[in-house]
């Protein structure tokens, strides 16, 4: 869309300069600051992954020492979980879209929003400091007693970094909850909200209720190490398994912090690419809340082979089966939405289909691990590694990239080459499956995770996995390449390139600083594609 | 919110908190056996409740604020309750370590 000269300037243009960006209170600019930051951390995390896969090309531990390998997988996990996945969708797409989808000018607390980005950067810098000072080797879970008593690496510094980044996450969640409660446009009732808002709301609840627990837990590890309190150390009356309880009380729900926003993105994309009202809107909306709440009751399924009571294990196992139900509700409803939809094969469609396939495999293999008996066989094998990568990368990252492709024209005012968008989706899907499908097999056959050497019979599958990771890497680099290149081209995006419904598509691409020139009033349900087609005579 | 409590009420709560702090210190000097921790926690819980209800103004706030404040405690109960569900049933099988 060509803008007339006298139209208000877009948020990218007004005002301009480094200080205006670093001190901005505009949610859209903060979203872009986050997007740049998490991309940098994604690349750093990917570099560690490349080291892991290179080592596992051969059965012998010949590229890195065991100690170095321990540090590689720890840093891969810490960086990817805390500094990429957790902030990925909420802090970028969420920051950009929550106020606009609410019909608001900004988030409820713009300064706190900026503060959250700085806290994220401080946390990330401290953790990177731990990398440069020699790394950390505890695994991303920082399990005691190893982390508090035995490891002589930079655990405290890395943990402080994660601790501070946690506050950034709490502030973002808090901002979203207040915005969604208090700043919705007239007519935007709860059940007219886009499902992305429902997902962000549920995610925010998890962030607010769960993150303080992991922060306090890490603080207790520090207090024990520095002051000798008997919390986790059995020599002074502590219990190491208590750490696992406290850690997973947050970190299992954290999995939902990573996947729930992705589910929100996919709900938007599914409706848009099939030009249909989402099937079973209220079920999809409530299932987000159900996942957020039930997700808090299943943490002990990470601890079946610890000294956790077998009776507690039974309860956790049963609730784990229950938490699969709302995820299945979503998947069935997306599929039902696609069924007989007017599907357009644009690049976001490829990401949607890829997401559904990969998330399905990830979710179903989760049931294997939630079954107590089977978990004894599969625990700490590559099966677990494959499972959670299918959820977090196959689900979370596919959804994130789908969302970035869908809203990129809105965020930047620029389009990218559609063909490259489709090729990259296919590359990522194929590369991902080549990387992680073999890991289910080697894991089931007994290859443990977190070792730099393995028996020779697992080599072929590991070579396939490393080859797949290369394809995956090319896919990611391609995306970064054409998206960055698009920024150097003139703005050519129309206000609504996908013909989608939603308040964000009624404003210019890119939006103006305060989003709406006239405060919007919502008069229809979300995804009213049928109504729009009737109105315009367009299908 | 618009409700303003009297100064007297704040002073009463403040004095109550000081007295309860004294109670905490006093019972720390007495060996109550297995009751040491539960009683100390109970006193702390009363103090926290006073702060939340009066100093943080939850008592006269909207129902939504009350729900938010209560949900924090509900989550704490989930954390403590289920974790204790593990500790209290560990010995049921009679096999050390299981």
Coordinates of C-alpha atoms in Angstrom, one line a residue:
Chain A
X1 CA 0.0 0.0 0.0
X2 CA 1.4 3.4 -0.9
X3 CA 1.0 5.9 1.9
X4 CA 0.0 9.5 1.2
X5 CA 2.6 12.1 2.3
X6 CA 0.4 13.5 5.0
X7 CA -0.3 10.2 6.7
X8 CA 1.2 9.7 10.2
X9 CA 4.7 8.1 10.1
X10 CA 5.1 4.4 10.9
X11 CA 6.7 3.3 14.1
X12 CA 9.9 2.4 12.2
X13 CA 10.4 6.0 11.1
X14 CA 9.2 8.2 14.0
X15 CA 11.5 9.2 15.7
X16 CA 14.8 7.8 14.3
X17 CA 18.2 7.2 15.9
X18 CA 19.9 4.8 18.2
X19 CA 18.8 6.4 21.4
X20 CA 15.2 6.5 20.2
X21 CA 15.4 2.7 19.9
X22 CA 17.3 1.9 23.1
X23 CA 14.9 4.1 25.1
X24 CA 11.8 3.3 23.3
X25 CA 8.5 2.5 25.1
X26 CA 6.8 1.4 21.9
X27 CA 5.8 -2.2 22.2
X28 CA 6.5 -2.8 18.5
X29 CA 10.1 -1.5 18.7
X30 CA 10.7 -3.5 21.9
X31 CA 9.4 -6.5 20.0
X32 CA 12.0 -5.9 17.3
X33 CA 14.7 -5.4 19.9
X34 CA 13.8 -8.8 21.3
X35 CA 13.7 -10.3 17.9
X36 CA 17.2 -9.3 17.2
X37 CA 18.4 -10.4 20.6
X38 CA 16.8 -13.8 20.5
X39 CA 18.1 -14.4 17.0
X40 CA 21.6 -13.8 18.2
X41 CA 21.1 -16.2 21.0
X42 CA 19.5 -18.7 18.7
X43 CA 22.7 -18.6 16.5
X44 CA 24.9 -19.0 19.6
X45 CA 22.8 -22.0 20.8
X46 CA 22.9 -23.5 17.3
X47 CA 26.7 -23.2 17.3
X48 CA 26.8 -25.4 20.5
X49 CA 24.4 -27.8 18.8
X50 CA 26.7 -28.0 15.8
X51 CA 29.6 -28.9 18.1
X52 CA 27.5 -31.7 19.7
X53 CA 26.4 -33.1 16.3
X54 CA 30.0 -32.9 14.9
X55 CA 31.3 -34.9 17.9
X56 CA 28.6 -37.6 17.5
X57 CA 29.5 -38.2 13.8
X58 CA 31.9 -40.9 15.1
X59 CA 31.5 -43.4 18.0
X60 CA 34.8 -42.3 19.6
X61 CA 35.0 -39.2 21.7
X62 CA 37.6 -37.7 19.3
X63 CA 36.6 -34.1 18.7
X64 CA 36.0 -32.8 22.2
X65 CA 37.0 -34.1 25.6
X66 CA 34.2 -35.4 27.8
X67 CA 34.4 -32.2 29.9
X68 CA 34.1 -30.0 26.9
X69 CA 31.2 -32.0 25.6
X70 CA 29.4 -31.6 28.9
X71 CA 29.8 -27.9 28.6
X72 CA 28.6 -27.9 25.0
X73 CA 25.3 -29.6 25.7
X74 CA 24.8 -27.6 28.9
X75 CA 25.3 -24.3 27.1
X76 CA 23.1 -25.4 24.2
X77 CA 20.3 -26.2 26.6
X78 CA 20.7 -23.1 28.8
X79 CA 20.9 -20.6 25.9
X80 CA 18.2 -22.2 23.8
X81 CA 15.7 -22.7 26.7
X82 CA 16.2 -19.5 28.7
X83 CA 17.4 -17.0 26.1
X84 CA 15.6 -18.2 23.0
X85 CA 12.6 -20.4 23.4
X86 CA 11.0 -18.9 26.5
X87 CA 11.1 -15.3 25.2
X88 CA 10.7 -16.3 21.5
X89 CA 7.0 -15.9 20.8
X90 CA 5.8 -13.9 23.8
X91 CA 8.5 -11.2 23.7
X92 CA 8.5 -10.8 19.9
X93 CA 5.2 -11.6 18.3
X94 CA 3.4 -11.2 21.7
X95 CA 4.9 -7.8 22.3
X96 CA 4.0 -6.7 18.8
X97 CA 0.6 -8.2 18.6
X98 CA -1.1 -8.2 22.0
X99 CA -1.8 -4.5 22.2
X100 CA -2.8 -4.3 18.5
X101 CA -5.1 -7.4 18.8
X102 CA -6.7 -5.8 21.9
X103 CA -7.2 -2.5 20.0
X104 CA -4.9 -0.7 22.3
X105 CA -2.2 1.9 21.8
X106 CA 0.5 0.0 23.8
X107 CA 0.9 -2.5 26.6
X108 CA -0.4 -1.4 30.0
X109 CA 3.1 -0.7 31.3
X110 CA 5.4 0.4 28.5
X111 CA 8.3 1.3 30.7
X112 CA 8.2 -2.0 32.4
X113 CA 8.1 -3.6 29.0
X114 CA 11.4 -1.9 28.2
X115 CA 12.8 -2.8 31.6
X116 CA 12.0 -6.5 30.8
X117 CA 14.2 -6.3 27.7
X118 CA 17.1 -4.8 29.7
X119 CA 16.7 -7.5 32.4
X120 CA 16.8 -10.1 29.6
X121 CA 20.0 -8.6 28.2
X122 CA 21.7 -8.4 31.7
X123 CA 20.8 -12.0 32.4
X124 CA 22.0 -13.1 29.0
X125 CA 25.2 -11.2 29.4
X126 CA 26.0 -12.8 32.7
X127 CA 25.3 -16.2 31.4
X128 CA 27.5 -15.5 28.4
X129 CA 30.1 -14.3 30.9
X130 CA 30.0 -17.8 32.4
X131 CA 30.6 -19.2 28.9
X132 CA 33.7 -17.0 28.4
X133 CA 35.0 -17.8 31.9
X134 CA 35.1 -21.5 31.0
X135 CA 31.5 -22.6 30.7
X136 CA 29.2 -24.7 32.8
X137 CA 28.8 -28.5 32.8
X138 CA 25.8 -29.3 34.9
X139 CA 23.2 -29.7 32.1
X140 CA 20.5 -27.1 31.7
X141 CA 18.7 -28.5 34.7
X142 CA 21.5 -27.5 37.2
X143 CA 20.7 -30.7 39.3
X144 CA 22.0 -30.8 42.8
X145 CA 24.1 -32.2 44.4
X146 CA 26.4 -32.0 41.3
X147 CA 25.7 -28.3 40.7
X148 CA 26.0 -27.2 44.4
X149 CA 28.8 -29.6 45.6
X150 CA 30.8 -31.1 42.8
X151 CA 30.9 -29.0 39.7
X152 CA 33.8 -26.6 39.7
X153 CA 32.5 -24.7 36.7
X154 CA 30.8 -21.3 36.6
X155 CA 27.4 -22.5 37.9
X156 CA 26.6 -19.5 40.1
X157 CA 27.2 -17.0 37.4
X158 CA 25.1 -18.9 34.9
X159 CA 22.3 -19.4 37.5
X160 CA 22.3 -15.7 38.4
X161 CA 21.9 -14.9 34.6
X162 CA 18.9 -17.3 34.4
X163 CA 17.6 -15.8 37.7
X164 CA 17.6 -12.3 36.3
X165 CA 16.2 -13.3 32.9
X166 CA 13.3 -14.9 34.9
X167 CA 12.2 -11.5 36.1
X168 CA 12.1 -10.3 32.5
X169 CA 9.7 -13.2 31.8
X170 CA 7.5 -12.4 34.9
X171 CA 7.3 -8.7 33.8
X172 CA 6.3 -9.6 30.3
X173 CA 3.6 -12.0 31.6
X174 CA 2.3 -9.4 34.1
X175 CA 2.1 -6.8 31.3
X176 CA 0.1 -9.1 29.1
X177 CA -2.4 -10.1 31.8
X178 CA -3.1 -6.5 32.7
X179 CA -3.4 -5.4 29.1
X180 CA -5.8 -8.2 28.2
X181 CA -7.9 -7.6 31.2
X182 CA -8.0 -3.8 31.1
X183 CA -7.3 -2.5 27.6
X184 CA -9.5 -4.4 25.2
X185 CA -11.4 -2.3 22.7
X186 CA -15.1 -1.7 23.2
X187 CA -17.0 -4.8 21.8
X188 CA -13.9 -7.1 22.2
X189 CA -15.4 -9.5 24.7
X190 CA -13.4 -12.5 26.0
X191 CA -15.0 -14.8 23.4
X192 CA -14.4 -12.5 20.5
X193 CA -10.7 -12.3 21.3
X194 CA -8.3 -13.9 18.8
X195 CA -7.0 -17.3 20.1
X196 CA -3.5 -15.9 20.1
X197 CA -4.6 -13.6 23.0
X198 CA -6.1 -16.6 24.8
X199 CA -2.8 -18.4 24.4
X200 CA -0.7 -15.4 25.5
X201 CA -3.0 -15.0 28.5
X202 CA -2.5 -18.6 29.6
X203 CA 1.2 -18.4 29.0
X204 CA 1.4 -15.2 31.1
X205 CA -0.3 -17.0 34.0
X206 CA 2.3 -19.8 33.8
X207 CA 5.1 -17.2 33.7
X208 CA 3.8 -15.3 36.7
X209 CA 3.0 -18.3 38.8
X210 CA 5.9 -20.6 37.9
X211 CA 9.0 -18.4 37.3
X212 CA 9.3 -17.1 40.9
X213 CA 9.7 -20.7 42.0
X214 CA 12.7 -21.4 39.8
X215 CA 14.2 -18.0 40.8
X216 CA 13.9 -18.9 44.5
X217 CA 15.2 -22.4 43.8
X218 CA 18.3 -21.0 42.1
X219 CA 18.7 -18.6 45.0
X220 CA 18.6 -21.5 47.4
X221 CA 21.3 -23.3 45.5
X222 CA 23.4 -20.1 45.9
X223 CA 22.5 -19.8 49.6
X224 CA 23.5 -23.4 50.2
X225 CA 26.8 -23.0 48.4
X226 CA 27.7 -19.7 50.0
X227 CA 26.1 -19.9 53.5
X228 CA 26.0 -23.7 54.1
X229 CA 22.2 -23.9 54.6
X230 CA 20.9 -27.5 54.6
X231 CA 18.4 -27.4 51.7
X232 CA 19.6 -29.9 49.1
X233 CA 22.8 -31.3 50.7
X234 CA 22.0 -34.4 52.7
X235 CA 25.1 -33.9 54.9
X236 CA 23.4 -31.0 56.5
X237 CA 19.8 -32.2 56.5
X238 CA 18.9 -31.3 52.9
X239 CA 17.4 -33.5 50.1
X240 CA 18.7 -33.4 46.6
X241 CA 15.4 -34.6 45.2
X242 CA 13.8 -31.5 46.6
X243 CA 15.7 -29.6 44.0
X244 CA 14.2 -31.7 41.3
X245 CA 10.7 -31.0 42.7
X246 CA 11.2 -27.3 42.8
X247 CA 13.0 -27.2 39.5
X248 CA 10.4 -29.1 37.6
X249 CA 7.5 -27.3 39.3
X250 CA 8.6 -24.4 37.1
X251 CA 10.4 -26.2 34.3
X252 CA 7.6 -28.5 33.2
X253 CA 5.2 -25.6 33.0
X254 CA 8.0 -23.8 31.2
X255 CA 7.5 -26.3 28.4
X256 CA 4.1 -24.8 28.1
X257 CA 5.5 -21.3 28.1
X258 CA 7.4 -22.5 25.0
X259 CA 4.5 -24.3 23.2
X260 CA 1.3 -22.5 24.2
X261 CA 2.2 -19.3 22.4
X262 CA 3.0 -21.5 19.4
X263 CA -0.4 -23.0 19.6
X264 CA -1.8 -19.5 19.6
X265 CA 0.1 -18.6 16.5
X266 CA -1.1 -21.8 14.7
X267 CA -4.7 -21.0 15.6
X268 CA -4.4 -17.7 13.9
X269 CA -2.6 -19.2 10.9
X270 CA -4.9 -22.1 10.5
X271 CA -8.0 -19.9 10.3
X272 CA -6.2 -17.5 7.9
X273 CA -4.9 -20.1 5.5
X274 CA -8.2 -22.0 5.3
X275 CA -10.4 -18.9 5.2
X276 CA -12.6 -20.3 7.9
X277 CA -13.8 -19.6 11.4
X278 CA -11.8 -21.8 13.7
X279 CA -13.5 -25.1 14.5
X280 CA -14.7 -25.2 18.2
X281 CA -13.4 -21.7 19.1
X282 CA -14.3 -22.0 22.8
X283 CA -12.8 -25.4 23.1
X284 CA -9.5 -24.1 21.7
X285 CA -9.6 -21.1 24.0
X286 CA -10.4 -23.1 27.2
X287 CA -7.8 -25.8 26.3
X288 CA -5.1 -23.1 26.6
X289 CA -6.2 -22.5 30.2
X290 CA -6.5 -26.2 30.8
X291 CA -3.0 -26.8 29.6
X292 CA -1.7 -23.9 31.7
X293 CA -3.4 -25.2 34.9
X294 CA -3.0 -29.0 34.5
X295 CA 0.5 -28.4 33.3
X296 CA 1.4 -27.4 36.9
X297 CA 0.4 -30.8 38.2
X298 CA 2.6 -33.2 36.2
X299 CA 6.2 -32.2 37.0
X300 CA 7.0 -35.5 38.8
X301 CA 7.0 -37.4 35.5
X302 CA 10.6 -36.1 35.1
X303 CA 11.5 -37.9 38.3
X304 CA 10.2 -41.5 37.8
X305 CA 13.7 -42.9 38.2
X306 CA 14.7 -40.6 41.1
X307 CA 14.0 -41.7 44.6
X308 CA 10.5 -40.2 44.2
X309 CA 7.8 -42.4 45.8
X310 CA 6.2 -44.8 43.4
X311 CA 2.8 -43.7 44.6
X312 CA 3.5 -40.1 43.8
X313 CA 4.8 -41.3 40.4
X314 CA 1.5 -43.1 39.7
X315 CA -0.5 -39.9 40.3
X316 CA 1.9 -37.9 38.2
X317 CA 1.6 -40.5 35.4
X318 CA -2.2 -40.4 35.4
X319 CA -2.3 -36.5 35.4
X320 CA 0.3 -36.6 32.5
X321 CA -2.2 -38.6 30.4
X322 CA -4.9 -36.0 31.3
X323 CA -2.7 -33.0 30.2
X324 CA -2.5 -34.6 26.7
X325 CA -6.3 -34.2 26.2
X326 CA -6.4 -30.4 25.8
X327 CA -3.4 -30.6 23.4
X328 CA -5.3 -33.2 21.4
X329 CA -8.4 -31.0 21.4
X330 CA -6.4 -28.3 19.8
X331 CA -4.8 -30.6 17.2
X332 CA -8.2 -32.1 16.2
X333 CA -9.8 -28.6 16.0
X334 CA -7.0 -27.3 13.7
X335 CA -7.4 -30.3 11.5
X336 CA -11.2 -29.9 11.5
X337 CA -10.7 -26.2 10.5
X338 CA -8.5 -27.2 7.6
X339 CA -11.0 -29.8 6.5
X340 CA -13.0 -28.4 3.6
X341 CA -11.4 -25.0 4.1
X342 CA -10.4 -22.8 1.1
X343 CA -6.7 -23.5 1.7
X344 CA -4.3 -21.2 0.0
X345 CA -0.8 -22.6 -0.4
X346 CA 1.2 -19.6 0.7
X347 CA 4.3 -19.9 2.8
X348 CA 2.5 -19.7 6.3
X349 CA 0.5 -22.7 5.2
X350 CA 3.7 -24.8 4.9
X351 CA 4.7 -23.9 8.4
X352 CA 1.2 -24.7 9.7
X353 CA 1.2 -28.2 8.2
X354 CA 4.7 -28.8 9.3
X355 CA 3.9 -27.7 12.8
X356 CA 0.8 -30.0 13.1
X357 CA 2.9 -33.0 11.9
X358 CA 5.8 -32.5 14.2
X359 CA 3.8 -31.5 17.2
X360 CA 1.7 -34.6 16.8
X361 CA 4.8 -36.8 16.9
X362 CA 6.2 -34.9 19.8
X363 CA 3.0 -35.0 21.8
X364 CA 2.4 -38.7 21.2
X365 CA 5.9 -39.7 22.2
X366 CA 5.3 -37.7 25.4
X367 CA 2.7 -40.3 26.3
X368 CA 5.4 -43.0 26.1
X369 CA 7.5 -41.1 28.6
X370 CA 4.6 -40.3 30.8
X371 CA 3.9 -44.0 31.2
X372 CA 5.9 -45.0 34.4
X373 CA 7.0 -48.5 33.3
X374 CA 8.1 -47.5 29.8
X375 CA 9.9 -44.4 31.2
X376 CA 12.3 -46.6 33.1
X377 CA 13.5 -48.0 29.8
X378 CA 13.5 -44.7 28.0
X379 CA 14.7 -42.3 30.7
X380 CA 17.9 -40.4 29.9
X381 CA 18.1 -41.9 26.4
X382 CA 18.1 -40.2 23.1
X383 CA 14.4 -41.0 22.9
X384 CA 13.8 -38.2 25.4
X385 CA 16.0 -35.8 23.5
X386 CA 14.1 -36.5 20.3
X387 CA 10.7 -36.1 22.1
X388 CA 11.4 -32.7 23.5
X389 CA 13.0 -31.4 20.4
X390 CA 9.8 -32.4 18.5
X391 CA 7.8 -30.3 20.9
X392 CA 10.1 -27.4 21.4
X393 CA 11.7 -27.1 17.9
X394 CA 9.2 -29.0 15.8
X395 CA 6.4 -27.3 17.6
X396 CA 7.7 -24.1 19.2
X397 CA 10.2 -23.0 16.5
X398 CA 8.0 -24.1 13.6
X399 CA 5.2 -22.0 15.0
X400 CA 7.5 -19.1 15.8
X401 CA 8.8 -19.1 12.2
X402 CA 5.3 -19.5 10.8
X403 CA 4.3 -16.5 12.8
X404 CA 7.3 -14.5 11.7
X405 CA 6.5 -15.3 8.1
X406 CA 2.8 -14.5 8.6
X407 CA 3.3 -11.1 10.4
X408 CA 6.6 -10.1 8.8
X409 CA 4.9 -7.8 6.3
X410 CA 2.9 -6.2 9.1
X411 CA 6.0 -5.8 11.3
X412 CA 8.4 -4.4 8.7
X413 CA 6.2 -3.3 5.8
X414 CA 8.1 -5.5 3.5
X415 CA 7.5 -8.8 1.8
X416 CA 9.9 -11.7 1.3
X417 CA 10.2 -14.0 -1.7
X418 CA 7.3 -16.5 -1.3
X419 CA 9.2 -19.3 -3.1
X420 CA 12.1 -19.0 -0.6
X421 CA 9.6 -19.0 2.3
X422 CA 8.2 -22.3 1.0
X423 CA 11.6 -23.8 0.3
X424 CA 12.8 -22.9 3.8
X425 CA 9.7 -24.5 5.4
X426 CA 10.3 -27.7 3.5
X427 CA 14.1 -27.7 4.3
X428 CA 13.4 -27.2 8.0
X429 CA 10.7 -29.9 8.0
X430 CA 12.9 -32.4 6.2
X431 CA 16.1 -31.4 8.1
X432 CA 14.3 -31.6 11.4
X433 CA 12.9 -35.1 10.8
X434 CA 16.3 -36.4 9.5
X435 CA 17.9 -35.0 12.7
X436 CA 15.5 -36.2 15.3
X437 CA 13.6 -39.3 13.9
X438 CA 16.8 -41.4 14.1
X439 CA 17.3 -40.3 17.7
X440 CA 14.0 -42.0 18.7
X441 CA 15.4 -45.2 17.3
X442 CA 18.9 -45.0 18.9
X443 CA 17.3 -43.9 22.2
X444 CA 14.9 -46.8 22.2
X445 CA 17.8 -49.1 21.5
X446 CA 19.6 -47.7 24.5
X447 CA 21.9 -44.9 23.5
X448 CA 22.1 -42.6 26.6
X449 CA 22.1 -38.8 26.3
X450 CA 24.9 -36.6 27.5
X451 CA 27.9 -38.8 26.5
X452 CA 30.5 -37.9 23.9
X453 CA 31.1 -41.5 22.9
X454 CA 28.8 -44.4 22.0
X455 CA 28.8 -48.0 20.7
X456 CA 29.7 -48.4 17.0
X457 CA 26.3 -49.9 16.1
X458 CA 24.6 -46.5 16.6
X459 CA 26.9 -44.7 14.1
X460 CA 24.8 -44.8 11.0
X461 CA 21.8 -43.3 12.7
X462 CA 24.0 -40.7 14.3
X463 CA 25.5 -39.8 10.9
X464 CA 22.0 -39.4 9.5
X465 CA 21.1 -37.2 12.4
X466 CA 24.2 -35.0 11.9
X467 CA 23.5 -34.8 8.2
X468 CA 19.9 -33.8 9.0
X469 CA 21.1 -31.1 11.4
X470 CA 23.1 -29.6 8.5
X471 CA 20.0 -29.4 6.3
X472 CA 18.1 -27.9 9.2
X473 CA 20.9 -25.3 9.7
X474 CA 20.8 -24.4 6.0
X475 CA 17.0 -23.9 6.3
X476 CA 17.4 -21.5 9.2
X477 CA 20.3 -19.6 7.6
X478 CA 18.2 -19.2 4.4
X479 CA 15.4 -17.7 6.4
X480 CA 17.6 -15.2 8.2
X481 CA 19.2 -14.4 4.8
X482 CA 16.0 -13.5 2.9
X483 CA 14.3 -11.8 5.9
X484 CA 17.4 -9.6 6.5
X485 CA 17.7 -8.9 2.7
X486 CA 14.0 -7.8 2.6
X487 CA 14.8 -5.0 5.1
X488 CA 17.0 -3.4 2.4
X489 CA 14.2 -3.3 -0.1
X490 CA 11.5 -0.6 -0.4
X491 CA 8.4 -1.1 1.6
X492 CA 5.9 -3.0 -0.5
X493 CA 3.5 -4.8 1.8
X494 CA -0.1 -4.0 1.7
X495 CA -2.2 -3.6 4.9
X496 CA -3.6 -7.1 4.6
X497 CA -1.5 -9.3 2.3
X498 CA -3.1 -12.6 3.4
X499 CA -6.7 -11.4 3.3
X500 CA -6.9 -12.3 7.0
X501 CA -9.3 -11.0 9.6
X502 CA -8.2 -9.3 12.9
X503 CA -7.5 -5.7 14.0
X504 CA -3.9 -5.9 13.1
X505 CA -4.8 -6.3 9.4
X506 CA -7.0 -3.2 9.4
X507 CA -4.1 -0.9 10.1
X508 CA -1.2 0.0 7.8
X509 CA 1.9 -2.1 7.4
X510 CA 4.0 -1.1 9.3
X511 CA 1.6 0.4 11.9
X512 CA 1.9 3.9 13.2
X513 CA 3.4 4.5 16.6
X514 CA 0.0 4.4 18.4
X515 CA -1.4 1.7 16.1
X516 CA -4.9 3.1 15.6
X517 CA -5.8 6.6 14.3
X518 CA -9.3 6.0 15.5
X519 CA -10.0 3.8 18.5
X520 CA -11.5 0.6 17.1
X521 CA -14.8 -0.9 18.0
X522 CA -15.2 -4.7 17.6
X523 CA -18.6 -5.7 16.2
X524 CA -18.0 -9.3 15.1
X525 CA -16.5 -12.6 16.3
X526 CA -12.9 -13.5 15.5
X527 CA -12.2 -15.2 12.2
X528 CA -15.4 -14.1 10.6
X529 CA -14.2 -15.1 7.1
X530 CA -17.7 -16.1 6.0
X531 CA -19.0 -12.7 6.9
X532 CA -16.1 -10.9 5.2
X533 CA -16.5 -13.0 2.0
X534 CA -20.2 -12.2 1.9
X535 CA -19.5 -8.5 2.4
X536 CA -16.9 -8.3 -0.3
X537 CA -18.2 -11.0 -2.6
X538 CA -14.7 -12.3 -2.5
X539 CA -13.7 -15.8 -1.5
Chain B
X1 CA -8.9 1.3 45.3
X2 CA -10.9 4.2 46.6
X3 CA -11.3 2.7 50.1
X4 CA -9.0 4.4 52.7
X5 CA -8.4 2.6 56.0
X6 CA -8.0 4.6 59.2
X7 CA -4.5 5.2 60.6
X8 CA -5.6 3.4 63.8
X9 CA -6.1 0.2 61.8
X10 CA -2.6 0.4 60.3
X11 CA -1.1 1.0 63.7
X12 CA -3.0 -2.0 65.1
X13 CA -1.7 -4.2 62.3
X14 CA 1.8 -2.9 62.8
X15 CA 1.8 -3.6 66.5
X16 CA 0.3 -7.1 65.8
X17 CA 3.2 -7.8 63.4
X18 CA 5.7 -6.7 66.0
X19 CA 4.1 -8.9 68.6
X20 CA 4.1 -11.9 66.3
X21 CA 7.7 -11.3 65.5
X22 CA 8.3 -11.5 69.2
X23 CA 6.4 -14.7 69.3
X24 CA 8.6 -16.1 66.5
X25 CA 11.7 -15.2 68.4
X26 CA 10.3 -16.6 71.7
X27 CA 9.2 -20.0 70.3
X28 CA 12.6 -20.4 68.5
X29 CA 14.1 -20.6 72.1
X30 CA 11.7 -23.3 73.2
X31 CA 12.1 -26.9 71.9
X32 CA 8.7 -28.0 70.7
X33 CA 9.9 -31.2 69.1
X34 CA 8.1 -32.0 65.9
X35 CA 6.0 -28.8 66.2
X36 CA 9.0 -26.5 65.8
X37 CA 8.6 -25.9 62.1
X38 CA 4.8 -26.1 61.8
X39 CA 4.3 -23.5 64.6
X40 CA 7.0 -21.2 63.2
X41 CA 5.4 -21.5 59.7
X42 CA 1.9 -20.8 61.2
X43 CA 3.0 -17.6 62.8
X44 CA 4.7 -16.5 59.6
X45 CA 1.5 -17.3 57.7
X46 CA -0.6 -15.2 60.0
X47 CA 1.9 -12.3 59.6
X48 CA 1.9 -12.7 55.8
X49 CA -1.9 -12.7 55.7
X50 CA -2.1 -9.5 57.8
X51 CA 0.3 -7.8 55.4
X52 CA -1.6 -9.0 52.3
X53 CA -5.1 -8.1 53.6
X54 CA -4.3 -4.8 55.2
X55 CA -1.0 -3.3 54.1
X56 CA -1.4 -4.4 50.5
X57 CA -5.1 -3.5 50.6
X58 CA -6.4 -6.8 49.2
X59 CA -9.3 -6.8 51.8
X60 CA -11.1 -3.9 50.2
X61 CA -10.1 -4.6 46.7
X62 CA -11.9 -6.0 43.6
X63 CA -12.9 -9.6 43.5
X64 CA -10.4 -10.1 40.6
X65 CA -7.5 -8.9 42.9
X66 CA -8.6 -11.3 45.6
X67 CA -8.7 -14.1 43.1
X68 CA -5.1 -13.2 42.0
X69 CA -3.9 -13.1 45.6
X70 CA -5.6 -16.3 46.5
X71 CA -4.3 -18.1 43.4
X72 CA -0.7 -17.4 44.5
X73 CA -1.5 -19.4 47.7
X74 CA -3.4 -22.1 45.8
X75 CA -0.2 -22.6 43.7
X76 CA 1.9 -22.8 46.9
X77 CA -0.5 -25.4 48.2
X78 CA -0.1 -27.4 45.0
X79 CA 3.7 -27.2 45.2
X80 CA 3.9 -28.1 48.9
X81 CA 1.0 -30.6 48.8
X82 CA 2.2 -32.7 45.9
X83 CA 5.8 -32.6 47.0
X84 CA 4.8 -33.8 50.4
X85 CA 2.8 -36.5 48.7
X86 CA 6.1 -37.8 47.5
X87 CA 7.9 -37.6 50.8
X88 CA 5.1 -39.0 53.0
X89 CA 4.6 -42.1 50.8
X90 CA 8.3 -43.0 50.1
X91 CA 8.4 -45.6 52.9
X92 CA 5.1 -47.3 52.0
X93 CA 6.8 -50.0 49.8
X94 CA 9.2 -50.9 52.5
X95 CA 12.1 -51.0 50.1
X96 CA 14.9 -48.6 50.9
X97 CA 15.3 -46.1 48.1
X98 CA 11.8 -46.8 46.6

